[in-house]
Coordinates of C-alpha atoms in Angstrom, one line a residue:
M1 CA -233.5 4.4 -57.9
Q2 CA -233.5 1.3 -56.0
T3 CA -236.8 -0.2 -55.5
T4 CA -237.2 -3.3 -52.9
S5 CA -240.9 -4.9 -52.4
Q6 CA -242.4 -4.8 -49.0
A7 CA -240.7 -8.0 -46.4
P8 CA -243.4 -9.5 -44.8
L9 CA -244.8 -9.2 -42.1
V10 CA -244.2 -11.6 -39.2
T11 CA -247.1 -11.6 -36.5
L12 CA -247.1 -13.7 -33.1
G13 CA -249.8 -15.5 -34.8
L14 CA -247.5 -16.7 -37.9
I15 CA -244.6 -17.9 -34.6
L16 CA -247.3 -19.5 -33.2
R17 CA -248.5 -21.1 -36.1
R18 CA -245.0 -21.9 -36.8
L19 CA -244.7 -23.9 -33.6
L20 CA -247.2 -25.7 -34.7
A21 CA -246.6 -26.9 -37.4
T22 CA -243.2 -27.4 -38.3
S23 CA -242.3 -30.9 -37.5
Q24 CA -238.4 -30.3 -36.2
S25 CA -240.4 -27.5 -33.6
L26 CA -242.5 -31.0 -33.0
Q27 CA -239.9 -33.1 -32.3
A28 CA -238.3 -30.2 -29.9
A29 CA -242.2 -30.3 -27.8
A30 CA -241.3 -33.9 -27.4
I31 CA -238.4 -33.6 -26.4
V32 CA -238.7 -30.9 -24.5
F33 CA -241.7 -32.2 -22.7
S34 CA -240.9 -35.4 -22.2
G35 CA -237.5 -33.9 -20.7
I36 CA -239.6 -31.9 -17.7
F37 CA -241.4 -35.3 -16.8
L38 CA -238.1 -37.2 -16.6
A39 CA -236.8 -34.5 -14.8
D40 CA -239.9 -33.7 -12.4
R41 CA -239.6 -37.7 -11.5
L42 CA -235.9 -38.5 -10.9
F43 CA -236.3 -35.7 -8.8
T44 CA -239.0 -36.5 -7.0
W45 CA -237.6 -40.0 -6.4
Y46 CA -233.8 -39.0 -5.8
V47 CA -233.5 -35.8 -4.8
F48 CA -236.7 -34.4 -3.1
P49 CA -236.0 -36.4 0.0
A50 CA -232.6 -36.1 0.6
Y51 CA -233.7 -32.2 -0.1
K52 CA -236.3 -32.4 2.5
D53 CA -234.5 -33.6 5.2
F54 CA -232.0 -30.4 4.8
L55 CA -234.6 -27.8 4.8
E56 CA -236.4 -29.5 8.0
A57 CA -233.3 -29.2 9.9
R58 CA -232.2 -25.7 9.4
F59 CA -235.5 -24.5 9.0
S60 CA -239.7 -25.1 10.0
V61 CA -241.2 -26.0 7.2
T62 CA -245.1 -27.3 6.9
W63 CA -244.8 -28.1 3.2
E64 CA -249.2 -27.7 3.5
L65 CA -248.7 -24.0 3.5
I66 CA -246.3 -23.2 1.1
D67 CA -248.1 -20.2 -1.5
T68 CA -248.2 -21.3 -4.9
A69 CA -251.1 -18.6 -6.2
F70 CA -248.3 -16.3 -8.2
A71 CA -246.6 -19.2 -9.8
P72 CA -248.9 -19.8 -12.5
V73 CA -248.9 -15.9 -13.4
V74 CA -245.3 -15.4 -13.7
W75 CA -244.9 -18.3 -15.8
V76 CA -247.9 -16.8 -17.8
V77 CA -246.2 -14.0 -17.8
F78 CA -242.6 -15.2 -18.2
T79 CA -244.5 -17.2 -21.5
G80 CA -245.8 -14.2 -22.9
L81 CA -242.5 -12.3 -22.5
V82 CA -240.8 -14.7 -24.6
L83 CA -242.5 -14.9 -27.2
G84 CA -243.6 -10.9 -27.8
S85 CA -239.8 -10.6 -27.7
L86 CA -239.2 -13.2 -30.1
T87 CA -241.9 -11.1 -32.3
V88 CA -240.7 -7.7 -32.0
V89 CA -236.7 -9.0 -32.6
I90 CA -237.9 -11.0 -36.0
T91 CA -240.3 -9.0 -36.8
F92 CA -237.9 -5.4 -36.9
A93 CA -235.0 -7.8 -38.0
A94 CA -237.8 -8.9 -40.7
Q95 CA -237.1 -6.0 -42.6
S96 CA -233.9 -6.5 -43.8
V97 CA -233.5 -10.0 -43.6
P98 CA -236.7 -11.7 -45.1
K99 CA -237.6 -15.0 -44.1
L100 CA -236.0 -14.2 -41.1
I101 CA -238.9 -17.0 -39.2
D102 CA -238.2 -20.1 -41.2
L103 CA -234.3 -19.8 -39.5
Y104 CA -236.1 -19.6 -36.6
M105 CA -238.6 -22.8 -37.2
S106 CA -235.0 -24.7 -37.6
H107 CA -233.0 -23.7 -35.3
W108 CA -233.0 -26.2 -32.3
M109 CA -231.8 -23.1 -29.6
S110 CA -234.4 -21.4 -29.7
L111 CA -236.9 -23.6 -30.7
L112 CA -236.0 -25.6 -27.4
Y113 CA -236.4 -22.5 -25.6
V114 CA -239.4 -21.6 -26.4
W115 CA -240.6 -25.3 -25.4
W116 CA -238.8 -25.5 -22.5
T117 CA -240.9 -22.1 -21.4
I118 CA -244.2 -23.4 -22.7
G119 CA -243.5 -26.7 -21.1
C120 CA -242.3 -25.0 -17.4
T121 CA -245.8 -23.3 -17.8
I122 CA -247.7 -26.5 -18.9
H123 CA -245.7 -28.2 -15.7
D124 CA -246.6 -25.7 -13.3
L125 CA -250.2 -25.3 -14.1
T126 CA -250.8 -28.7 -14.5
I127 CA -249.5 -29.2 -10.7
K128 CA -251.5 -27.1 -9.8
I129 CA -254.5 -28.3 -10.6
V130 CA -253.7 -31.5 -9.5
A131 CA -253.0 -30.6 -6.0
E132 CA -256.2 -28.5 -6.1
S133 CA -257.7 -32.1 -6.4
G134 CA -256.2 -33.7 -3.5
I135 CA -253.2 -34.8 -4.6
P136 CA -250.4 -34.1 -2.9
L137 CA -247.6 -32.9 -5.4
V138 CA -245.1 -31.5 -3.2
P139 CA -242.3 -32.8 -4.6
S140 CA -243.3 -31.3 -8.4
F141 CA -244.1 -28.7 -6.6
V142 CA -241.1 -27.9 -5.2
F143 CA -239.1 -28.8 -8.4
N144 CA -240.9 -26.5 -10.4
Y145 CA -240.2 -23.4 -8.0
H146 CA -236.3 -24.4 -6.7
V147 CA -235.3 -25.8 -9.8
L148 CA -237.1 -25.1 -13.0
L149 CA -238.1 -21.0 -11.9
P150 CA -234.3 -20.3 -11.3
L151 CA -232.7 -21.8 -13.8
Y152 CA -235.5 -19.9 -16.3
L153 CA -235.0 -15.9 -14.4
L154 CA -231.0 -16.8 -15.6
S155 CA -231.4 -18.0 -18.9
I156 CA -234.1 -15.8 -20.2
F157 CA -231.5 -12.2 -20.4
P158 CA -229.0 -14.2 -22.1
F159 CA -231.2 -16.2 -24.9
I160 CA -232.7 -13.1 -25.6
M161 CA -229.3 -11.5 -25.9
V162 CA -228.7 -14.9 -28.1
I163 CA -231.7 -13.8 -30.2
L164 CA -230.6 -10.3 -30.5
I165 CA -227.4 -10.4 -32.5
S166 CA -228.3 -13.6 -34.2
T167 CA -230.8 -11.6 -36.5
K168 CA -226.9 -9.6 -37.8
T169 CA -227.9 -9.8 -41.5
S170 CA -223.7 -11.8 -40.8
R171 CA -225.1 -14.3 -38.8
V172 CA -228.0 -14.9 -41.0
I173 CA -225.5 -15.8 -44.0
Q174 CA -223.3 -18.0 -41.8
S175 CA -226.5 -19.7 -40.4
L176 CA -227.6 -20.5 -44.5
L177 CA -224.0 -20.5 -45.5
Q178 CA -223.6 -24.2 -42.8
G179 CA -227.1 -25.5 -43.5
A180 CA -226.5 -25.8 -46.5
D181 CA -222.7 -27.1 -46.2
K182 CA -223.9 -29.7 -43.4
T183 CA -226.4 -30.8 -46.2
L184 CA -223.9 -31.3 -48.8
A185 CA -221.8 -32.7 -45.6
K186 CA -224.3 -35.8 -45.0
L187 CA -225.5 -36.1 -48.5
S188 CA -222.0 -36.6 -49.5
K189 CA -221.5 -40.0 -46.9
L190 CA -224.1 -42.0 -48.9
G191 CA -221.7 -42.3 -51.4
P192 CA -222.3 -41.7 -55.6
D193 CA -223.9 -45.4 -55.9
A194 CA -226.3 -44.2 -53.5
K195 CA -229.6 -45.3 -53.5
L196 CA -232.0 -41.8 -52.3
P197 CA -235.1 -42.1 -51.1
E198 CA -237.7 -39.6 -53.0
N199 CA -238.4 -37.4 -49.5
L200 CA -234.8 -37.0 -48.7
H201 CA -234.5 -36.6 -52.6
G202 CA -237.2 -33.9 -52.7
S203 CA -236.2 -32.2 -49.0
R204 CA -233.0 -31.8 -49.3
Q205 CA -232.7 -29.8 -53.0
Y206 CA -235.4 -27.6 -51.8
F207 CA -233.2 -27.2 -48.9
L208 CA -230.6 -26.1 -51.2
F209 CA -232.6 -24.1 -53.4
E210 CA -234.2 -21.5 -50.9
A211 CA -230.6 -21.4 -48.9
L212 CA -229.9 -19.5 -52.4
N213 CA -232.5 -17.9 -52.1
Q214 CA -233.0 -16.0 -49.6
L215 CA -229.1 -14.8 -49.7
T216 CA -230.7 -13.2 -52.9
D217 CA -233.2 -11.7 -51.3
L218 CA -230.5 -10.6 -48.8
L219 CA -229.0 -8.8 -51.9
T220 CA -232.7 -7.3 -52.8
Y221 CA -233.3 -5.9 -48.7
V222 CA -230.3 -5.4 -47.1
P223 CA -228.9 -2.2 -48.2
Y224 CA -225.7 -2.2 -46.7
K225 CA -222.5 -2.8 -49.3
E226 CA -220.8 -4.3 -46.6
S227 CA -223.1 -7.4 -46.4
K228 CA -224.0 -8.1 -49.9
A229 CA -220.3 -8.6 -50.7
E230 CA -220.5 -11.0 -47.7
V231 CA -223.4 -12.6 -49.8
I232 CA -221.7 -12.4 -52.7
E233 CA -218.9 -14.3 -51.4
G234 CA -221.0 -16.6 -49.6
F235 CA -222.1 -17.3 -53.0
G236 CA -218.4 -18.5 -53.7
W237 CA -217.3 -20.0 -50.3
L238 CA -220.9 -22.3 -50.7
L239 CA -219.6 -23.2 -54.9
A240 CA -216.3 -24.3 -53.7
R241 CA -218.0 -26.5 -50.9
Y242 CA -220.2 -28.1 -52.9
L243 CA -217.2 -28.9 -55.5
D244 CA -215.8 -30.6 -53.6
Y245 CA -218.8 -32.7 -51.8
K246 CA -219.5 -33.3 -55.7
P247 CA -217.8 -36.4 -56.3
K248 CA -219.5 -37.7 -53.5
L249 CA -223.1 -36.8 -54.1
P250 CA -225.7 -40.3 -54.5
N251 CA -225.9 -40.0 -58.5
E252 CA -229.4 -39.8 -57.8
F253 CA -229.4 -36.4 -56.4
F254 CA -228.7 -34.4 -60.0
K255 CA -232.3 -35.2 -61.1
V256 CA -233.8 -31.8 -60.1
H257 CA -236.8 -33.8 -58.7
P258 CA -240.3 -31.8 -59.1
R259 CA -240.4 -29.9 -56.4
V260 CA -237.8 -27.8 -57.8
R261 CA -238.9 -28.4 -61.3
E262 CA -240.9 -25.0 -60.7
D263 CA -238.2 -22.4 -59.1
I264 CA -237.8 -19.5 -60.5
S265 CA -234.0 -20.1 -62.0
F266 CA -235.6 -23.3 -64.3
R267 CA -238.8 -22.2 -65.2
T268 CA -237.8 -20.9 -68.5
M269 CA -235.2 -23.5 -69.2
Q270 CA -237.2 -26.3 -69.0
G271 CA -235.8 -27.4 -72.0
Q272 CA -232.0 -27.5 -70.9
L273 CA -233.4 -29.8 -67.5
P274 CA -232.3 -32.7 -69.2
D275 CA -228.6 -31.5 -70.2
L276 CA -228.2 -30.3 -66.7
E277 CA -229.1 -33.0 -65.3
E278 CA -226.2 -35.2 -67.7
A279 CA -223.7 -32.5 -67.1
H280 CA -224.5 -32.6 -63.2
T281 CA -224.3 -28.7 -63.3
F282 CA -228.4 -27.9 -62.3
F283 CA -226.8 -26.7 -58.5
E284 CA -224.4 -24.7 -60.4
Q285 CA -226.7 -23.4 -62.9
K286 CA -229.2 -22.3 -60.5
A287 CA -226.7 -19.7 -57.8
L288 CA -224.5 -18.9 -61.0
V289 CA -228.1 -17.5 -62.4
L290 CA -228.8 -15.8 -59.1
L291 CA -225.6 -14.0 -58.8
G292 CA -226.0 -13.1 -62.9
N293 CA -228.8 -11.8 -61.2
G294 CA -227.7 -9.8 -58.7
Y295 CA -224.5 -8.2 -60.5
I296 CA -226.8 -7.0 -63.8
T297 CA -228.3 -4.6 -60.6
F298 CA -225.5 -3.9 -59.3
L299 CA -224.4 -2.5 -63.1
E300 CA -227.1 0.1 -62.7
T301 CA -227.0 1.1 -59.5
G302 CA -223.4 1.4 -60.2
Q303 CA -222.4 -0.5 -57.5
F304 CA -219.6 -1.5 -59.7
D305 CA -216.9 -2.8 -56.7
L306 CA -220.2 -5.8 -56.0
S307 CA -220.5 -6.1 -59.4
T308 CA -216.8 -7.1 -59.9
L309 CA -216.9 -9.1 -57.4
C310 CA -219.4 -11.1 -58.6
A311 CA -216.9 -11.3 -61.6
E312 CA -214.1 -12.5 -59.3
Q313 CA -216.5 -15.3 -57.7
L314 CA -217.5 -16.6 -61.3
N315 CA -213.4 -16.1 -61.8
K316 CA -212.7 -18.3 -58.8
L317 CA -215.4 -20.8 -59.8
G318 CA -213.4 -21.2 -63.2
K319 CA -210.4 -22.0 -61.5
R320 CA -211.6 -24.4 -59.0
A321 CA -213.4 -26.5 -62.3
L322 CA -210.0 -26.4 -63.6
E323 CA -208.2 -27.9 -60.4
A324 CA -211.5 -30.7 -60.5
G325 CA -211.6 -31.7 -64.3
D326 CA -215.3 -30.2 -64.7
E327 CA -215.7 -29.7 -68.3
P328 CA -219.3 -29.1 -68.6
L329 CA -218.4 -26.7 -65.8
I330 CA -215.8 -24.8 -67.3
E331 CA -218.5 -24.4 -70.1
V332 CA -221.0 -22.8 -68.3
V333 CA -218.8 -20.6 -66.5
T334 CA -217.1 -19.3 -70.1
I335 CA -220.9 -19.3 -71.0
R336 CA -221.5 -17.3 -67.9
F337 CA -218.6 -14.7 -68.2
N338 CA -219.9 -13.9 -71.9
T339 CA -223.0 -13.1 -71.0
H340 CA -222.1 -10.4 -68.1
V341 CA -219.3 -9.3 -71.3
R342 CA -222.7 -8.7 -73.1
F343 CA -224.8 -7.0 -70.3
G344 CA -221.5 -5.2 -69.7
I345 CA -221.2 -3.8 -72.7
K346 CA -225.0 -2.5 -73.3
H347 CA -224.3 -0.9 -70.1
G348 CA -221.0 1.3 -71.4
Q349 CA -222.3 2.0 -74.2
T350 CA -225.9 3.4 -72.3
N351 CA -223.5 5.2 -70.0
N352 CA -220.2 5.7 -71.8
E353 CA -219.0 4.1 -68.6
P354 CA -216.1 1.6 -69.0
R355 CA -215.4 1.1 -65.5
N356 CA -217.3 -1.5 -65.3
L357 CA -216.1 -3.1 -68.1
Y358 CA -212.4 -3.1 -67.2
N359 CA -213.0 -5.0 -63.6
L360 CA -214.8 -8.0 -65.7
V361 CA -212.6 -7.8 -68.8
F362 CA -209.9 -8.3 -65.6
H363 CA -211.4 -11.6 -64.3
Y364 CA -212.8 -12.4 -68.1
G365 CA -208.5 -12.9 -68.7
E366 CA -207.4 -14.5 -65.7
F367 CA -209.8 -17.4 -65.9
V368 CA -208.2 -18.1 -69.5
R369 CA -204.9 -17.6 -67.9
H370 CA -206.0 -20.3 -65.2
L371 CA -207.2 -22.5 -69.2
V372 CA -203.2 -21.9 -70.2
E373 CA -201.7 -23.3 -66.9
H374 CA -204.2 -26.3 -67.6
N375 CA -203.5 -27.0 -71.3
A376 CA -206.6 -25.7 -72.1
Q377 CA -206.1 -25.4 -75.7
A378 CA -209.8 -25.4 -77.0
R379 CA -211.4 -23.5 -74.6
V380 CA -208.7 -20.5 -75.2
K381 CA -208.5 -20.4 -78.9
T382 CA -212.5 -20.0 -77.7
C383 CA -211.8 -17.3 -75.6
F384 CA -209.8 -15.9 -78.0
G385 CA -212.7 -15.6 -80.5
Y386 CA -214.5 -14.1 -78.2
F387 CA -212.5 -11.7 -77.5
V388 CA -211.5 -10.3 -80.8
F389 CA -215.9 -10.3 -81.1
Y390 CA -216.3 -8.1 -78.0
G391 CA -213.4 -5.6 -78.8
L392 CA -215.3 -5.6 -81.9
N393 CA -218.7 -4.7 -80.3
C394 CA -216.6 -2.0 -78.3
F395 CA -215.2 -1.2 -81.3
N396 CA -218.6 0.1 -83.7
A397 CA -219.9 1.4 -79.9
C398 CA -217.6 3.7 -79.4
T399 CA -219.2 6.8 -81.9
Q400 CA -222.1 6.6 -79.4
A401 CA -219.5 6.0 -75.7
P402 CA -215.8 6.9 -77.0
A403 CA -214.7 5.8 -73.5
L404 CA -215.0 2.2 -74.6
A405 CA -212.4 2.8 -76.1
F406 CA -209.9 1.7 -73.4
I407 CA -211.7 -1.2 -73.3
L408 CA -210.0 -2.1 -76.3
D409 CA -206.3 -1.6 -74.4
V410 CA -207.3 -3.7 -71.9
I411 CA -208.6 -6.6 -74.1
A412 CA -205.1 -6.4 -75.5
V413 CA -203.7 -6.4 -71.9
E414 CA -205.3 -10.0 -71.2
M415 CA -204.8 -11.4 -74.7
N416 CA -201.1 -10.3 -74.4
K417 CA -201.3 -12.2 -71.1
A418 CA -202.0 -15.4 -72.0
L419 CA -199.7 -15.5 -75.3
I420 CA -196.5 -14.3 -73.6
L421 CA -197.5 -17.6 -70.5
M422 CA -198.7 -19.9 -74.1
H423 CA -195.1 -18.5 -75.2
Q424 CA -193.5 -19.6 -71.6
K425 CA -195.6 -22.5 -71.8
Q426 CA -194.0 -23.5 -75.0
W427 CA -196.7 -24.3 -76.4
D428 CA -197.5 -26.0 -80.3
A429 CA -196.3 -23.2 -82.7
E430 CA -198.8 -23.4 -85.2
F431 CA -201.1 -23.3 -81.8
F432 CA -199.5 -19.6 -80.9
Q433 CA -199.2 -18.6 -84.3
E434 CA -202.6 -18.1 -85.2
R435 CA -203.5 -16.8 -81.1
F436 CA -200.6 -14.3 -81.8
K437 CA -202.3 -12.9 -85.3
E438 CA -205.9 -12.7 -83.6
F439 CA -204.1 -10.1 -80.8
L440 CA -202.8 -8.9 -83.8
T441 CA -206.4 -8.3 -85.2
L442 CA -208.1 -6.7 -83.0
D443 CA -207.3 -3.9 -84.7
N444 CA -207.7 -4.3 -88.1
F445 CA -211.3 -4.2 -88.3
Q446 CA -213.8 -4.6 -91.8
N447 CA -215.3 -2.2 -93.0
V448 CA -215.0 0.8 -91.2
D449 CA -214.9 4.9 -93.1
R450 CA -211.6 5.3 -93.4
D451 CA -212.0 9.1 -92.1
F452 CA -213.3 7.7 -88.8
A453 CA -210.7 4.6 -88.4
V454 CA -208.2 7.5 -88.6
N455 CA -209.3 9.7 -86.1
F456 CA -209.6 6.6 -83.6
F457 CA -206.2 5.3 -83.9
S458 CA -204.6 8.4 -84.7
K459 CA -205.7 9.2 -81.0
N460 CA -206.1 6.0 -79.1
V461 CA -203.4 3.9 -79.6
G462 CA -202.9 1.5 -76.7
V463 CA -203.5 -1.9 -78.7
R464 CA -200.5 -0.9 -80.9
L465 CA -198.9 0.3 -78.4
M466 CA -199.2 -3.4 -76.4
H467 CA -198.8 -5.5 -80.3
I468 CA -195.1 -3.3 -79.8
G469 CA -194.6 -4.5 -76.0
L470 CA -194.8 -8.2 -77.3
A471 CA -192.3 -7.1 -80.1
L472 CA -190.1 -6.1 -77.7
Y473 CA -190.4 -9.2 -75.2
F474 CA -189.5 -11.4 -78.0
L475 CA -186.4 -9.0 -79.3
D476 CA -186.1 -9.4 -75.6
I477 CA -185.9 -13.6 -75.7
G478 CA -184.1 -13.3 -79.1
N479 CA -187.2 -14.5 -81.5
E480 CA -186.6 -11.2 -83.4
E481 CA -189.1 -13.6 -86.4
K482 CA -192.0 -12.6 -84.2
A483 CA -190.8 -8.7 -83.2
R484 CA -190.7 -8.4 -87.4
Q485 CA -194.6 -9.7 -87.7
V486 CA -195.6 -6.2 -85.3
A487 CA -193.8 -4.2 -87.7
K488 CA -194.6 -5.7 -90.7
D489 CA -198.6 -5.4 -88.9
T490 CA -197.7 -1.6 -88.5
M491 CA -197.5 -0.9 -91.5
Q492 CA -201.2 -1.3 -91.6
D493 CA -201.2 1.9 -89.7
Y494 CA -198.7 3.4 -91.9
Q495 CA -200.5 2.7 -95.1
L496 CA -203.9 4.1 -93.5
L497 CA -202.1 7.3 -91.6
G498 CA -199.9 8.0 -93.7
H499 CA -195.8 9.2 -93.0
E500 CA -196.2 11.9 -91.5
L501 CA -199.1 11.1 -89.1
F502 CA -197.4 7.6 -88.7
N503 CA -194.2 8.5 -86.8
K504 CA -196.2 11.8 -85.1
T505 CA -198.1 8.2 -83.4
M506 CA -195.7 6.2 -82.9
G507 CA -192.8 8.1 -81.2
M508 CA -195.7 9.0 -79.2
I509 CA -196.0 5.2 -78.1
F510 CA -191.8 4.6 -78.0
A511 CA -192.0 7.4 -75.6
R512 CA -195.2 5.7 -74.0
L513 CA -193.0 2.7 -73.3
K514 CA -190.2 4.6 -72.6
F515 CA -190.4 6.7 -69.7
A516 CA -194.0 5.0 -68.4
G517 CA -193.0 2.7 -65.1
P518 CA -194.6 -0.1 -63.6
A519 CA -196.6 2.4 -61.1
F520 CA -199.0 4.4 -62.4
W521 CA -199.3 8.3 -60.6
E522 CA -203.2 7.8 -60.0
D523 CA -205.1 5.0 -58.6
T524 CA -207.6 2.7 -60.1
D525 CA -209.4 -0.2 -59.2
R526 CA -206.9 -2.6 -59.3
G527 CA -204.3 -0.7 -58.2
N528 CA -201.4 1.0 -59.4
L529 CA -200.7 -1.1 -61.9
N530 CA -199.1 0.6 -65.0
M531 CA -200.8 -1.4 -67.2
Y532 CA -198.8 -0.5 -70.5
Y533 CA -195.9 -0.3 -68.8
T534 CA -193.0 -3.2 -70.4
P535 CA -189.9 -4.1 -69.4
H536 CA -188.1 -4.5 -71.9
P537 CA -187.5 -0.9 -73.9
Q538 CA -184.3 -1.1 -74.6
H539 CA -185.6 -2.9 -77.2
I540 CA -186.9 0.1 -79.0
E541 CA -184.5 0.7 -81.6
R542 CA -184.4 -2.5 -82.8
F543 CA -188.0 -2.5 -83.4
Q544 CA -187.6 0.9 -85.6
E545 CA -184.9 -0.8 -87.3
L546 CA -186.9 -3.6 -88.0
Q547 CA -190.4 -1.4 -88.8
Q548 CA -187.4 0.6 -91.5
E549 CA -186.9 -2.4 -93.5
C550 CA -191.3 -3.2 -93.3
Q551 CA -191.3 0.4 -94.8
S552 CA -188.2 0.1 -97.4
E553 CA -190.8 -2.9 -98.6
L554 CA -193.5 -0.9 -99.2
A555 CA -195.0 0.6 -101.5
T556 CA -195.4 4.6 -101.9
P557 CA -198.2 5.1 -98.7
I558 CA -200.9 5.6 -99.6
K559 CA -202.0 9.3 -99.5
V560 CA -204.4 10.2 -96.7
A561 CA -206.9 13.1 -97.9

């Protein structure tokens, strides 16, 4: 069962301390008090004479007999009402939205309204005390009771409604993201060569890191899946915006300030900080570590749709990094994908559950195709090596978790797509041949028990099916040599399985390729697309002929005991 820590308690005392201690709150107080004083003077000098004549012309007004005893009590009640409402609303909302008080202390409208309430109360008490000392302040009395009080009565209910609406999780997420985006926009206006003051450097980095931390807290505290999905997509949106601003940010910004060096995400990475600073990837690393923590949590709690959404955001970030030519970030994305796969295999092996890996490998494969689109040959070579390595891991785990055999098929599907794209883009023939050979080794693992191999590959034919599907593609474009290589590779199965079992297995594969349509009759996380479908079944007979030619070149197959 997933457990969450207790949200911090919000009290009236905490709100008052924040009101009196934060610089933004004190700035709001100064603005409000100055505004009330200025409005009082302007009303006294310019408005009250005309207003006085208007009232005296229509009513019998005795200014000295105006009853003002009730006003201070009314204002004190209103002040308590506003502060009490804020306390109650924030306290309840903070149970699912942690650190909500921090957001309100940076929300100008809330600060201005609270200080306006306090300012009106102080204004009324002041003129009441001064008037009792014998100094006539009739214009100020009229300004307070005829202007400030009606305005306040008209605005108090809309303000409370706005506060209630703003506590919605979606509004909090938007506030965090917009605040971080505005901070990045202001920094980008300085330019890459700008000198960044020490206090600005630390405060901006700290603000951005706090926004990321608060988004992560929402993944823990908020119980609703829709809100969690909004947070994950928010991470992706903010990282995309960050990449837009990144070339314009001051170079000094990428130095990790001492104020954030002790951030929980960096405490185990102190030795890597110089490399992160040089590569300008400290912010992305921070965000992806937090997103990765969420990914692991979703794995452990069986929320596969949310863990898949994490992988999707990582894939989108990789695509943006390729478009921006950000090589260090591309490396970070690759490492994060590998890290996710490692945890996915561990989870799948423990629970005999392939669903998460199925979705993850799909997005990893899409990222590899983005690499192909951008002609990143070295990285494609590396990722193909990772695919073979993780395929071997899944194969070895099949004794404990038979369901992971399906992941071998999924890896083969993604390698197949990438190979077709490489061929269509006319990549270097030697490079393509090396990746093609790696693809063929996906079901040719060494040092495997023979009996286990016979049993496994006679029942799990997905990888070989993808090999033959690629051969049919080559036959369709007239490249018979590559199709012959696949046919020759299937002779390993012939020698392993023997003539009878080999023919039975191949017959099953050819039947699936011939009769399977592009859509599956059931729905999956990836829709109902049939990943085993081939659009070239008309070449199956020619491939069988190539197999027969290869068989004739072999010695008598080894008999299976």
